[in-house]
Coordinates of C-alpha atoms in Angstrom, one line a residue:
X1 CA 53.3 125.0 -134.0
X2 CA 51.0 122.1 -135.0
X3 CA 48.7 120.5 -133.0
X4 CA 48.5 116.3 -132.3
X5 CA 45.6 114.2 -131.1
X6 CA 45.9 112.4 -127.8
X7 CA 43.2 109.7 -127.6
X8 CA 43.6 108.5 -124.3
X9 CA 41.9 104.8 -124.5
X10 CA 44.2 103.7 -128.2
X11 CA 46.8 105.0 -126.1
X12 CA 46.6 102.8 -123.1
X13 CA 45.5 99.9 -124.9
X14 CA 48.9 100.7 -127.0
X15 CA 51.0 100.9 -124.0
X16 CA 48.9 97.4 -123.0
X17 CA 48.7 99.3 -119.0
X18 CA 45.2 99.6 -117.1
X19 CA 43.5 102.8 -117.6
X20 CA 42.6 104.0 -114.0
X21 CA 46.1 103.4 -113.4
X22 CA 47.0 105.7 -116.3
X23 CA 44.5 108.1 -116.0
X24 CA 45.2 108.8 -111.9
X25 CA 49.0 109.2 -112.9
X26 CA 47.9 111.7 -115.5
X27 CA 46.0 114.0 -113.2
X28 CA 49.1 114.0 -111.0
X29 CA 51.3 115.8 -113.4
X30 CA 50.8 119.1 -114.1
X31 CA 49.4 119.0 -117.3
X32 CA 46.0 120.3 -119.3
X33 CA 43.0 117.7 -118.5
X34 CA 42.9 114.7 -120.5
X35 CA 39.0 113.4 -121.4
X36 CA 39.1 110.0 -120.9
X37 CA 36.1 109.6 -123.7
X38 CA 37.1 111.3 -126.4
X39 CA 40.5 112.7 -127.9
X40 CA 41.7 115.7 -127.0
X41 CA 43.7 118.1 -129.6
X42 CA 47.2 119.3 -127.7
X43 CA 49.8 121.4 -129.0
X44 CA 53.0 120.0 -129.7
X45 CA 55.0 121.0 -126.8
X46 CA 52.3 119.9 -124.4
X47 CA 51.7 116.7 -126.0
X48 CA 55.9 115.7 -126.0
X49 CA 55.4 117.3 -122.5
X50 CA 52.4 114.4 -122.0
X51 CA 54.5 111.4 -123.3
X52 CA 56.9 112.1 -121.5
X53 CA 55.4 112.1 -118.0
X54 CA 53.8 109.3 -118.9
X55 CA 56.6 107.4 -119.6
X56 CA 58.2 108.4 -116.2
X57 CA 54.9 106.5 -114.9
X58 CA 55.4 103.2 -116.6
X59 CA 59.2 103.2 -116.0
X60 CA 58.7 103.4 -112.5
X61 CA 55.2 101.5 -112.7
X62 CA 53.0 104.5 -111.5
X63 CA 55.2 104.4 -108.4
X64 CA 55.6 107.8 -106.8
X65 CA 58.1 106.5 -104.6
X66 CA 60.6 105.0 -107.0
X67 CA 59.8 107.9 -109.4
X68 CA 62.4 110.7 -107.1
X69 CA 65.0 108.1 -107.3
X70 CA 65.8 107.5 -111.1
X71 CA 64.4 111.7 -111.7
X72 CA 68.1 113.0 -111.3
X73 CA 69.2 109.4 -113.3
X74 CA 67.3 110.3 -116.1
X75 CA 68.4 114.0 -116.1
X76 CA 72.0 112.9 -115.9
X77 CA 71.2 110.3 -118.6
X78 CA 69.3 113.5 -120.8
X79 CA 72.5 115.4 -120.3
X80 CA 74.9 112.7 -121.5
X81 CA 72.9 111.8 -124.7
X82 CA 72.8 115.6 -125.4
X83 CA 76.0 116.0 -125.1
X84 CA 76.8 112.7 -127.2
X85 CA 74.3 114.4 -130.1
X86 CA 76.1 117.8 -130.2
X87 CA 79.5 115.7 -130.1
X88 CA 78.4 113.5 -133.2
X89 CA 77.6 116.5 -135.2
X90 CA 81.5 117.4 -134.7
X91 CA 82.3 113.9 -135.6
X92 CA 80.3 114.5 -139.0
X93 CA 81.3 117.8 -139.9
X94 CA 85.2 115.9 -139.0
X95 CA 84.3 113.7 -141.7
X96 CA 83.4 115.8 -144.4
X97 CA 86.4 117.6 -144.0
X98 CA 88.6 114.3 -144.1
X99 CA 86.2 113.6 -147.2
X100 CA 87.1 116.9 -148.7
X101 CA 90.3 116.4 -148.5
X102 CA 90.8 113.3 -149.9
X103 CA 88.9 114.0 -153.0
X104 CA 90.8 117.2 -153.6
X105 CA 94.0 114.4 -153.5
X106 CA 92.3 112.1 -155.8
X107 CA 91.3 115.2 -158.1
X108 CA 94.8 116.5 -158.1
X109 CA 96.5 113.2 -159.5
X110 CA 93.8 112.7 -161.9
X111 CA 94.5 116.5 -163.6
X112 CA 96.7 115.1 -166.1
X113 CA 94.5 112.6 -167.0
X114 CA 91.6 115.7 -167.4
X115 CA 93.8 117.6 -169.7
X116 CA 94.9 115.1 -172.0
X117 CA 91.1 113.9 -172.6
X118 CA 90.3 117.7 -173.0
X119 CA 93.0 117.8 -175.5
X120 CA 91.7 115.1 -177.1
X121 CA 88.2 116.5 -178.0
X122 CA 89.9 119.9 -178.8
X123 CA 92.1 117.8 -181.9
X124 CA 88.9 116.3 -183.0
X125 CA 86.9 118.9 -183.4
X126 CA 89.6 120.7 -185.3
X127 CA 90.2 117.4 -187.4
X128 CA 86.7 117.9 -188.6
X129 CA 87.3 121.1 -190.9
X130 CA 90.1 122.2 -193.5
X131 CA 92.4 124.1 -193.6
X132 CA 90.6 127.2 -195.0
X133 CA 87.6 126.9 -193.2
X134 CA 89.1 125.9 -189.7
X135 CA 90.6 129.8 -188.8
X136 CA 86.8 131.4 -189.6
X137 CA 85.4 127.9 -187.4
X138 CA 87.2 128.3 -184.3
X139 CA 86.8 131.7 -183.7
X140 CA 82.7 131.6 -183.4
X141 CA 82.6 127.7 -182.5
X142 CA 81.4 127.9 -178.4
X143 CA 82.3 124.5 -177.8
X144 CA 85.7 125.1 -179.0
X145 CA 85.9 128.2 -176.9
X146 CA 84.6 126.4 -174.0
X147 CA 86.9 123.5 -174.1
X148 CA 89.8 125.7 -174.3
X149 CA 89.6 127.7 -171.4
X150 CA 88.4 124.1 -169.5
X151 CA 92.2 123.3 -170.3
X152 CA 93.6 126.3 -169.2
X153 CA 91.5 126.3 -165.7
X154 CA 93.0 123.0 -164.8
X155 CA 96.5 124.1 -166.2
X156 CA 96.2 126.4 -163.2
X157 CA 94.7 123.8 -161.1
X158 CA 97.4 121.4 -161.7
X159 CA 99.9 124.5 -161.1
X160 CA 98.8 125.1 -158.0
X161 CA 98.4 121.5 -156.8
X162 CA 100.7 120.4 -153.9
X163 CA 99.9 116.9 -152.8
X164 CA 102.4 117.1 -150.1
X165 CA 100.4 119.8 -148.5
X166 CA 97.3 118.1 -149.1
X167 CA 98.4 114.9 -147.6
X168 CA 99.5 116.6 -144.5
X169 CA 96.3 118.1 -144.1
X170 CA 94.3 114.4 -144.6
X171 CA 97.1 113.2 -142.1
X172 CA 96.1 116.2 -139.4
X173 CA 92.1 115.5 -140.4
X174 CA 93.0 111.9 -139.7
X175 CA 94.0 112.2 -136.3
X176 CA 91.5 114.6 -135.1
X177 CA 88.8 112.2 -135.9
X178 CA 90.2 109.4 -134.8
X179 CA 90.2 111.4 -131.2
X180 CA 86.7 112.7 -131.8
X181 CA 85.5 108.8 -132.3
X182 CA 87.4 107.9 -129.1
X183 CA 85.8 110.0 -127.1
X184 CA 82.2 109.9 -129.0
X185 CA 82.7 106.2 -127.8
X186 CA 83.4 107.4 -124.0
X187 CA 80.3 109.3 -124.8
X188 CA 78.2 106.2 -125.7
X189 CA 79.7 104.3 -122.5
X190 CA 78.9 106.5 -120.2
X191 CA 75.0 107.0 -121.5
X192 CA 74.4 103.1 -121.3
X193 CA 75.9 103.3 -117.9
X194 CA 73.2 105.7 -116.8
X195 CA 70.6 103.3 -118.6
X196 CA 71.5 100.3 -116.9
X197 CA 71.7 101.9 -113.3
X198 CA 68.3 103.1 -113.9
X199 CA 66.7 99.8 -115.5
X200 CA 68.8 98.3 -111.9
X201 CA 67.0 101.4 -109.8
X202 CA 63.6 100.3 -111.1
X203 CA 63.9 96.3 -110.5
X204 CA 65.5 96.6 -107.1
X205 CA 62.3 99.1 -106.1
X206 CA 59.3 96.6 -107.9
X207 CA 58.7 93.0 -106.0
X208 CA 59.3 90.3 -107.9
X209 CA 56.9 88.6 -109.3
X210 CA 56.2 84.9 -108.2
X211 CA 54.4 82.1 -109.4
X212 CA 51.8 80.6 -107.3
X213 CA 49.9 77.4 -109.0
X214 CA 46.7 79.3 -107.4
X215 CA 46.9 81.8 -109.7
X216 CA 46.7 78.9 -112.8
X217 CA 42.7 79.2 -114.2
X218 CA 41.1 76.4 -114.1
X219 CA 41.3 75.5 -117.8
X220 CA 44.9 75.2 -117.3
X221 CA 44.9 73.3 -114.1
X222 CA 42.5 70.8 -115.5
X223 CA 44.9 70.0 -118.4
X224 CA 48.3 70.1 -116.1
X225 CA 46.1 67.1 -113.9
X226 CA 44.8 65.6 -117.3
X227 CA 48.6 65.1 -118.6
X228 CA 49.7 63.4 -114.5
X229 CA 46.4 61.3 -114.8
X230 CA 47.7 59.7 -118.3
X231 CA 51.4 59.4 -117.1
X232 CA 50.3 57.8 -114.6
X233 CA 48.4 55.1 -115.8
X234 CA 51.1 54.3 -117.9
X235 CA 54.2 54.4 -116.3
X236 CA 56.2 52.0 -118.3
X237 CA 55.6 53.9 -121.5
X238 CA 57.8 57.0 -122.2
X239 CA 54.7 58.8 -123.9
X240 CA 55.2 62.4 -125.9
X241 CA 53.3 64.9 -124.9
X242 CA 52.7 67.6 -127.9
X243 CA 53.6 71.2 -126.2
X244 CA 51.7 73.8 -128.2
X245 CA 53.6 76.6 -129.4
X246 CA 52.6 79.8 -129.2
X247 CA 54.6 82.4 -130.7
X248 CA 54.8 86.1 -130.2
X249 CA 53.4 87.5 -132.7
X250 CA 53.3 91.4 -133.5
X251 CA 49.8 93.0 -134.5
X252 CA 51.6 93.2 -137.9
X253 CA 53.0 89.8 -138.5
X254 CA 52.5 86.7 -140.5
X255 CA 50.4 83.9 -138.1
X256 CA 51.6 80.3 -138.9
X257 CA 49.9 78.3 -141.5
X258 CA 48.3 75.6 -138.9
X259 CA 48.8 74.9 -135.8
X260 CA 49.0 71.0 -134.6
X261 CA 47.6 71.1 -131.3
X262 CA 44.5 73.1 -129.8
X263 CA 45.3 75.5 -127.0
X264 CA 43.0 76.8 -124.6
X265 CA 43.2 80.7 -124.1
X266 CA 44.4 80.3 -120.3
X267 CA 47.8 78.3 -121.6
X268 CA 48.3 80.2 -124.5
X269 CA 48.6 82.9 -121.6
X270 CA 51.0 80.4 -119.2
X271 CA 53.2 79.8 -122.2
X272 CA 53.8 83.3 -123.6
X273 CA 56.7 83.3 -121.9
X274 CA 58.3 80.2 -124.3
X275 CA 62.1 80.0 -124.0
X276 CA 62.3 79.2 -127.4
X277 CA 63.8 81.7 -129.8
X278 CA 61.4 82.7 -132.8
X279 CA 62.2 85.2 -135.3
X280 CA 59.1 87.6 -136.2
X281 CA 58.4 90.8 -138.3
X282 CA 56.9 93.7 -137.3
X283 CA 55.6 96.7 -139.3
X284 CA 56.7 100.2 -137.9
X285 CA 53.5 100.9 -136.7
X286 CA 54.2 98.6 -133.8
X287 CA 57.6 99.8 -133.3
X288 CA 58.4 102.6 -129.9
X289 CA 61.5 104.3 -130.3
X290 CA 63.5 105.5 -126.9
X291 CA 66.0 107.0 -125.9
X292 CA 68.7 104.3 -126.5
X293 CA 66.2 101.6 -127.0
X294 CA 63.6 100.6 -129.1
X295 CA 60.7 98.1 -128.3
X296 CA 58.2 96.1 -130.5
X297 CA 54.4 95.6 -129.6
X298 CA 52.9 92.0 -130.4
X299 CA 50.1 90.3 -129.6
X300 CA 50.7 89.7 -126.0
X301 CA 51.5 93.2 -125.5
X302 CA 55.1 94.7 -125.4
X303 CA 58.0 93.8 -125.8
X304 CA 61.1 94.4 -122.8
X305 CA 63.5 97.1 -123.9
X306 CA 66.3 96.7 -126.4
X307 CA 69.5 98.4 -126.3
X308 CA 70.1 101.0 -129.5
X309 CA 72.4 103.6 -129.1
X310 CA 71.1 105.5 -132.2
X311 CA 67.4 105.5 -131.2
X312 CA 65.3 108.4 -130.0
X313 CA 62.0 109.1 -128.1
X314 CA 61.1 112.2 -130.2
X315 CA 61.2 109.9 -133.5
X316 CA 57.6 108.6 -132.6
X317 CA 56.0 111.7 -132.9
X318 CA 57.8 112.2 -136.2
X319 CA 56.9 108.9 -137.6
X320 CA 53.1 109.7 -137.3
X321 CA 53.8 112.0 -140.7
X322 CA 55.3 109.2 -142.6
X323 CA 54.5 106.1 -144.8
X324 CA 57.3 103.8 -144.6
X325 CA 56.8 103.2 -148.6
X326 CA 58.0 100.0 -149.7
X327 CA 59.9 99.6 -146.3
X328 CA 61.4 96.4 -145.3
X329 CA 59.2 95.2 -141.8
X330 CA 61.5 95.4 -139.2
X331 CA 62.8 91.2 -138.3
X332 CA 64.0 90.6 -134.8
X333 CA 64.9 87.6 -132.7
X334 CA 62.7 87.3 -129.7
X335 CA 63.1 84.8 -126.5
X336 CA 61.2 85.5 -123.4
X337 CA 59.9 88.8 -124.7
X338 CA 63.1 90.0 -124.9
X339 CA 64.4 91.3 -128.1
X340 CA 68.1 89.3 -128.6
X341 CA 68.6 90.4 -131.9
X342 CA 68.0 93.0 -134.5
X343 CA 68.3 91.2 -137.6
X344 CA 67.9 94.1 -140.4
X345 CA 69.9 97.1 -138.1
X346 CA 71.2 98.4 -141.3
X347 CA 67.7 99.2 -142.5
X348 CA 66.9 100.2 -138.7
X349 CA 69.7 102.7 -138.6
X350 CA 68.4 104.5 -141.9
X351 CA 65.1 105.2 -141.1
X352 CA 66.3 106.7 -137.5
X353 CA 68.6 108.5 -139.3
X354 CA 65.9 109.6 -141.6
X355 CA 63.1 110.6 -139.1
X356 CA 65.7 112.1 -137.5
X357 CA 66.4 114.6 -140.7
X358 CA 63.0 114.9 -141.5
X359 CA 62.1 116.4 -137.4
X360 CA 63.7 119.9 -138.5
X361 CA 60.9 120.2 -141.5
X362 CA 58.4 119.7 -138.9
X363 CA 59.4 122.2 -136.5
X364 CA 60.3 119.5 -133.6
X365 CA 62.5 121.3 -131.0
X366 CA 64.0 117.8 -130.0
X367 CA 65.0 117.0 -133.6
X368 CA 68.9 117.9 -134.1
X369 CA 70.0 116.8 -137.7
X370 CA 73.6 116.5 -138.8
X371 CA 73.7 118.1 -142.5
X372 CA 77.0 116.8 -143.5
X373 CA 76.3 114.4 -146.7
X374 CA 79.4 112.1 -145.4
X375 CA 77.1 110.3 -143.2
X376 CA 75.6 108.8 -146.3
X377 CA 79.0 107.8 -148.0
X378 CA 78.1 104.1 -147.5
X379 CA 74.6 104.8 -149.7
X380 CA 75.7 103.6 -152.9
X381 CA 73.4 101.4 -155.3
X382 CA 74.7 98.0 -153.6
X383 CA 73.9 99.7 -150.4
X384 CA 70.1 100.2 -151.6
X385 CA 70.0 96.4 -153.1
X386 CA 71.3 94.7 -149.6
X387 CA 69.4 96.4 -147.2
X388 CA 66.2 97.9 -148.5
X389 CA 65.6 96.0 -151.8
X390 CA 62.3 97.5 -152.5
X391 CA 62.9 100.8 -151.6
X392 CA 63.2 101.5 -155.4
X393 CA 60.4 99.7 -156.7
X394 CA 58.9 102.2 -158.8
X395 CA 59.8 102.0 -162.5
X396 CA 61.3 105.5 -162.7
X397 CA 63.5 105.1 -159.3
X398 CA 64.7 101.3 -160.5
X399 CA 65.7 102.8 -163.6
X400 CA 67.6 105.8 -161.5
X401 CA 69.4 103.8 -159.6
X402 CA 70.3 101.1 -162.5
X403 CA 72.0 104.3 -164.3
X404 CA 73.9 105.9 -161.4
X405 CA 77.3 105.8 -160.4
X406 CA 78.6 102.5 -158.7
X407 CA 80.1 104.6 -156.1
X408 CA 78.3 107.6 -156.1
X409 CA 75.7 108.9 -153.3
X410 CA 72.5 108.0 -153.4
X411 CA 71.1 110.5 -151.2
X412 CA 67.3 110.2 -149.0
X413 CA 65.5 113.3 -148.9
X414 CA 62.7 114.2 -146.6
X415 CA 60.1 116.3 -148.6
X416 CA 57.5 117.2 -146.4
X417 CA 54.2 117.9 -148.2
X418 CA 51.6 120.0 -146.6
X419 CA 47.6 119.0 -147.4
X420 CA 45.2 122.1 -147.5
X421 CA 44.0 121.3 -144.5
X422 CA 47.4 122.3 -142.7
X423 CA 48.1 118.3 -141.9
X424 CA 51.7 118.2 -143.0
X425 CA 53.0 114.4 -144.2
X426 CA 56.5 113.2 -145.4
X427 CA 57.7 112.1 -148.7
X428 CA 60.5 110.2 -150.2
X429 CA 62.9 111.6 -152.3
X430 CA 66.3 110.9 -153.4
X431 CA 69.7 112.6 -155.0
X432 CA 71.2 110.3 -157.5
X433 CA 74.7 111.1 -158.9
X434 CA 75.0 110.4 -162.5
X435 CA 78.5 110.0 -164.1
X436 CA 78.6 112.2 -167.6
X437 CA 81.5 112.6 -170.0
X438 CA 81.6 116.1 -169.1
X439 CA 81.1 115.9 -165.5
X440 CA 78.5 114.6 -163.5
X441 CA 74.8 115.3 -163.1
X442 CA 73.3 115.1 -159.8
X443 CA 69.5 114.0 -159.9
X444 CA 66.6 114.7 -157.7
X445 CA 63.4 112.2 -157.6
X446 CA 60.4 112.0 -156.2
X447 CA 58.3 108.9 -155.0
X448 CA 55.7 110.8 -156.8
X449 CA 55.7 110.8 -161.2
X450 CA 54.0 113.4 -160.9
X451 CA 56.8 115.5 -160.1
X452 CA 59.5 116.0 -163.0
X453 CA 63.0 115.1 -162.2
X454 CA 65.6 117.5 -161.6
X455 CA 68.7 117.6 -162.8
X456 CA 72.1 119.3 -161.6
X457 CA 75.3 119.5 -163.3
X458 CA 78.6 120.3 -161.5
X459 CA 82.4 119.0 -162.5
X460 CA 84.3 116.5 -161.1
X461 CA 86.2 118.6 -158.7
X462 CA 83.0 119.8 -157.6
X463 CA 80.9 117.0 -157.2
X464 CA 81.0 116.7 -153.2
X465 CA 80.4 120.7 -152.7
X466 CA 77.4 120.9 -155.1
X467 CA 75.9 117.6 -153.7
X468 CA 76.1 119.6 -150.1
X469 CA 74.4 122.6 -151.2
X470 CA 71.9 121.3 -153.2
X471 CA 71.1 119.2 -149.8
X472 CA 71.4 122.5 -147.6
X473 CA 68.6 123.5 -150.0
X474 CA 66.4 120.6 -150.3
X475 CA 66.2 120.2 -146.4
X476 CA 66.3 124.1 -146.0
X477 CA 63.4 126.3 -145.2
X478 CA 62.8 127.4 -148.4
X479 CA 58.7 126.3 -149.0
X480 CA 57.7 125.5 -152.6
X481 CA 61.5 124.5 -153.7
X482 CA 60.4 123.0 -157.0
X483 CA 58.9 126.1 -157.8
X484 CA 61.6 128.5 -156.5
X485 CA 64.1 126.6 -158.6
X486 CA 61.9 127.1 -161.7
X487 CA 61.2 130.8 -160.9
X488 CA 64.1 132.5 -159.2
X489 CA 67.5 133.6 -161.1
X490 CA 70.1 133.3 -157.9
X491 CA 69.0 129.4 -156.7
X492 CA 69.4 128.0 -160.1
X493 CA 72.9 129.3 -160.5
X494 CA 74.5 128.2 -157.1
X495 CA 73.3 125.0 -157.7
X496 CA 74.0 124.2 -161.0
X497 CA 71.3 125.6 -163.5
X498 CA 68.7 122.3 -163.4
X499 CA 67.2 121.2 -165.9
X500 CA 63.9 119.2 -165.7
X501 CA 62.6 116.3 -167.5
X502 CA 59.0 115.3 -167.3
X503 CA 57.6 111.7 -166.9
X504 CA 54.6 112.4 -169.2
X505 CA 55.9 109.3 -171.5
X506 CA 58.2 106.9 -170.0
X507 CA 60.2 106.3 -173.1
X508 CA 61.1 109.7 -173.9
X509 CA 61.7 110.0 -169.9
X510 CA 64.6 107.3 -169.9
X511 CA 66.2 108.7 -173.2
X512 CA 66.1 112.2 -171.8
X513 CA 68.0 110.9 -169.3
X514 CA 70.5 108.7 -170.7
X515 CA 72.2 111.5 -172.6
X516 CA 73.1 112.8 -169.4
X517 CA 75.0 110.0 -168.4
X518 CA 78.0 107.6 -169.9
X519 CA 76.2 104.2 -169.6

């Protein structure tokens, strides 16, 4: 169990709420003391315990009485989204068995196909001797030997293949799904029920607020009476009277090159509120995940909640260990500080999905990850090239991705690395799948060239198994992985027998790998 520092001033300056109030609902919870000077080092538990209750206190706005009322709200709501989580793992593991199915289909018809190539390369290596020589030849020759009994496994195969069976089986598969995603959507419906009647609890309990011009500052009442004087004196002209703009920005974001009109502080303040729609990007820094929501923090504090099925609370606490390399900033559509829009969900939904995988190597009790490798059928190279275009930036990952199958998996690993120190941090890494004449090859890649790439062969008929155990593995317990590849006898074998190719000179690198795949 690691420990997490709680700094209690960044934090309430994050959360953009007053400190006394903060600090006075701290001391009501039961919970270890909290300095209010300097930052305090909690366990884990504790700390997820802290957030928490403090986010009980700004949902209900430090409001003891309103807090009762949405409690057994938010347990029901806990409850449902647990139950939705456990009920998408079914979904996945539904998946990969529809996926299995299908390729074992696709497999099956393509036997003949298989054999006749096999017999192919079996004539030619016989049309390469005489007569005389050719008995002596073929009965030492390994790849002869090889290719022989290659032909007579899928002989068998194709003996034993029923495709009416099969597609009985992918019918069956289809259906249960299909009633798994019905009621996984059920599932969803009835969590953003609970959401909204607790989002209605918490507005029918807080006073609105109203607008009294006494509460304008002087600087702005000054220029509201300066604008009436000058309409005034002239009322038969139509004049046009330059409203400043003031955008809401994110900490992160990109400031506009000029700005037309000078604004004091007090209206920038009145106008934050614009009705205008502006589109903004904001680096994951300033991004809270929730439970079903996710909100952005900008210059004039945070932003209201948005709805996101997909999102989690405990994803904050696992996005403290991670980079974001080369990660898209995350563009929304903003109007009244309320997010309207998600503009790049695609590249939203991966890096949940992500986080998500990556809380089991931490040791995060709230993480549940979903090992079936269907869920990344749609992460193909065009997927990589729409959504997060400079995810691959890096000369050796480019070049990956340039040689890998159209439609094969290109898999995200989580690799977490820990410093000597005990701080543990998170590292990219991907599966590539690499089409072969004998097969395919199934590469693993770091972010960092220091570490040599990996490779994994496994046959057609194969591919989809191997690419799930090698993941089982990579996201397993097992610590030093590179080096228990390299050092033990059993690994090696169920995987595939890598074989590693250094990036000590960037030429040889790319030709190392190029005889490993038909390009």
């Amino acid at each position: 169990m690691g420990m997490v520092k709680f700094d209690f001033v960044q934090y309430a300056s994050k959360m953009n709420c007053d400190e006394q109030q903060l600090y006075s609902w701290i001391c009501r919870g039961k919970l270890p003391a909290i300095s209010r000077k300097k930052p305090v080092l909690l366990p884990e538990k504790t700390y997820q315990m802290l957030i928490g209750h403090i986010e009980d206190g700004l949902t209900c706005g430090f409001n003891d009485k309103i807090l009762p009322t949405i409690k057994p709200l938010k347990q029901d709501c806990y409850n449902a989204q647990t139950k939705l989580d456990l009920h998408s793992q079914k979904v996945s593991q539904a998946e990969a068995v529809l996926a299995q199915y299908q390729a074992t289909l696709t497999q099956g018809h393509n036997l003949p196909r298989s054999i006749a190539s096999v017999e192919k390369k079996i004539r030619e290596i016989k049309q390469t001797y005489t007569v005389k020589k050719m008995l002596g030849f073929l009965s030492v020759n390994s790849s002869y030997k090889e290719l022989i009994n290659e032909k007579s496994q899928l002989e068998q195969t194709l003996k034993a293949f029923t495709p009416q069976k099969i597609e009985a089986q992918i019918k069956i598969a289809e259906t249960r799904l299909a009633q798994l995603r019905d009621f996984e959507r059920d599932l969803i419906k009835q969590v953003q029920s609970i959401k909204s009647r607790i989002t209605a609890t918490v507005s029918a309990a807080k006073p609105p607020v109203r607008f009294q011009a006494s509460n304008l500052k002087p600087a702005f009442s000054s220029a509201l009476a300066s604008v009436a004087a000058t309409m005034s004196a002239e009322p038969s002209a139509s004049p046009t009277v330059a409203v400043p703009r003031v955008p809401i920005l994110p900490l992160s974001g990109y400031a506009p090159k000029t700005i037309n009109s000078k604004t004091s502080k007090s209206a920038e303040t009145a106008l934050k509120n614009s009705s205008v729609k502006q589109t903004i990007r904001v680096a994951w820094d300033d991004v809270t995940f929730g439970d079903g929501s996710i909100r952005v923090r900008h210059k004039t504090g945070f932003s209201n909640t948005f709805s996101l099925v997909e999102s989690r609370g405990f994803l904050n606490l696992i996005k403290t260990h991670y980079k974001f390399r080369n990660a898209p900033l995350l563009t929304i559509t903003m109007m009244n500080n309320n997010i309207i829009e998600v503009v790049n969900k695609d590249a939203v939904l991966y890096y949940i999905k992500f986080l998500s995988d990556t809380g089991s190597l931490l040791d995060l009790g709230n993480a549940r990850q979903s090992r079936g490798i269907s869920r990344f059928r749609l992460y193909n190279k065009e997927y990589y090239r729409r959504c997060l275009p400079d995810l691959f930036k890096s000369s050796s990952l480019k070049f990956l991705c340039e040689i890998s199958d159209a439609e094969g998996y290109i898999i995200p690993v989580p690799e977490v690395v820990v410093t000597t120190n005990g701080t543990k941090s998170v590292d990219d890494s991907f599966m590539f799948t690499l089409r072969s004449r004998a097969g395919f090859y199934i590469a693993w890649e770091s972010t960092e060239d220091s570490k040599a790439t990996y490779l994994f062969q496994c046959s057609s008929s194969n591919l989809l198994r191997t690419q799930q155990l090698l993941y089982d593995y990579l996201v397993g317990p097992t610590v030093n992985k590179r080096q228990t590849l390299i050092n033990s006898d059993s690994i090696p074998r169920q995987l595939g027998l890598p074989r590693r190719i250094f990036h000590s000179d960037v030429l040889n690198w790319k030709c190392n790998l190029k005889a490993y795949c038909s390009i």
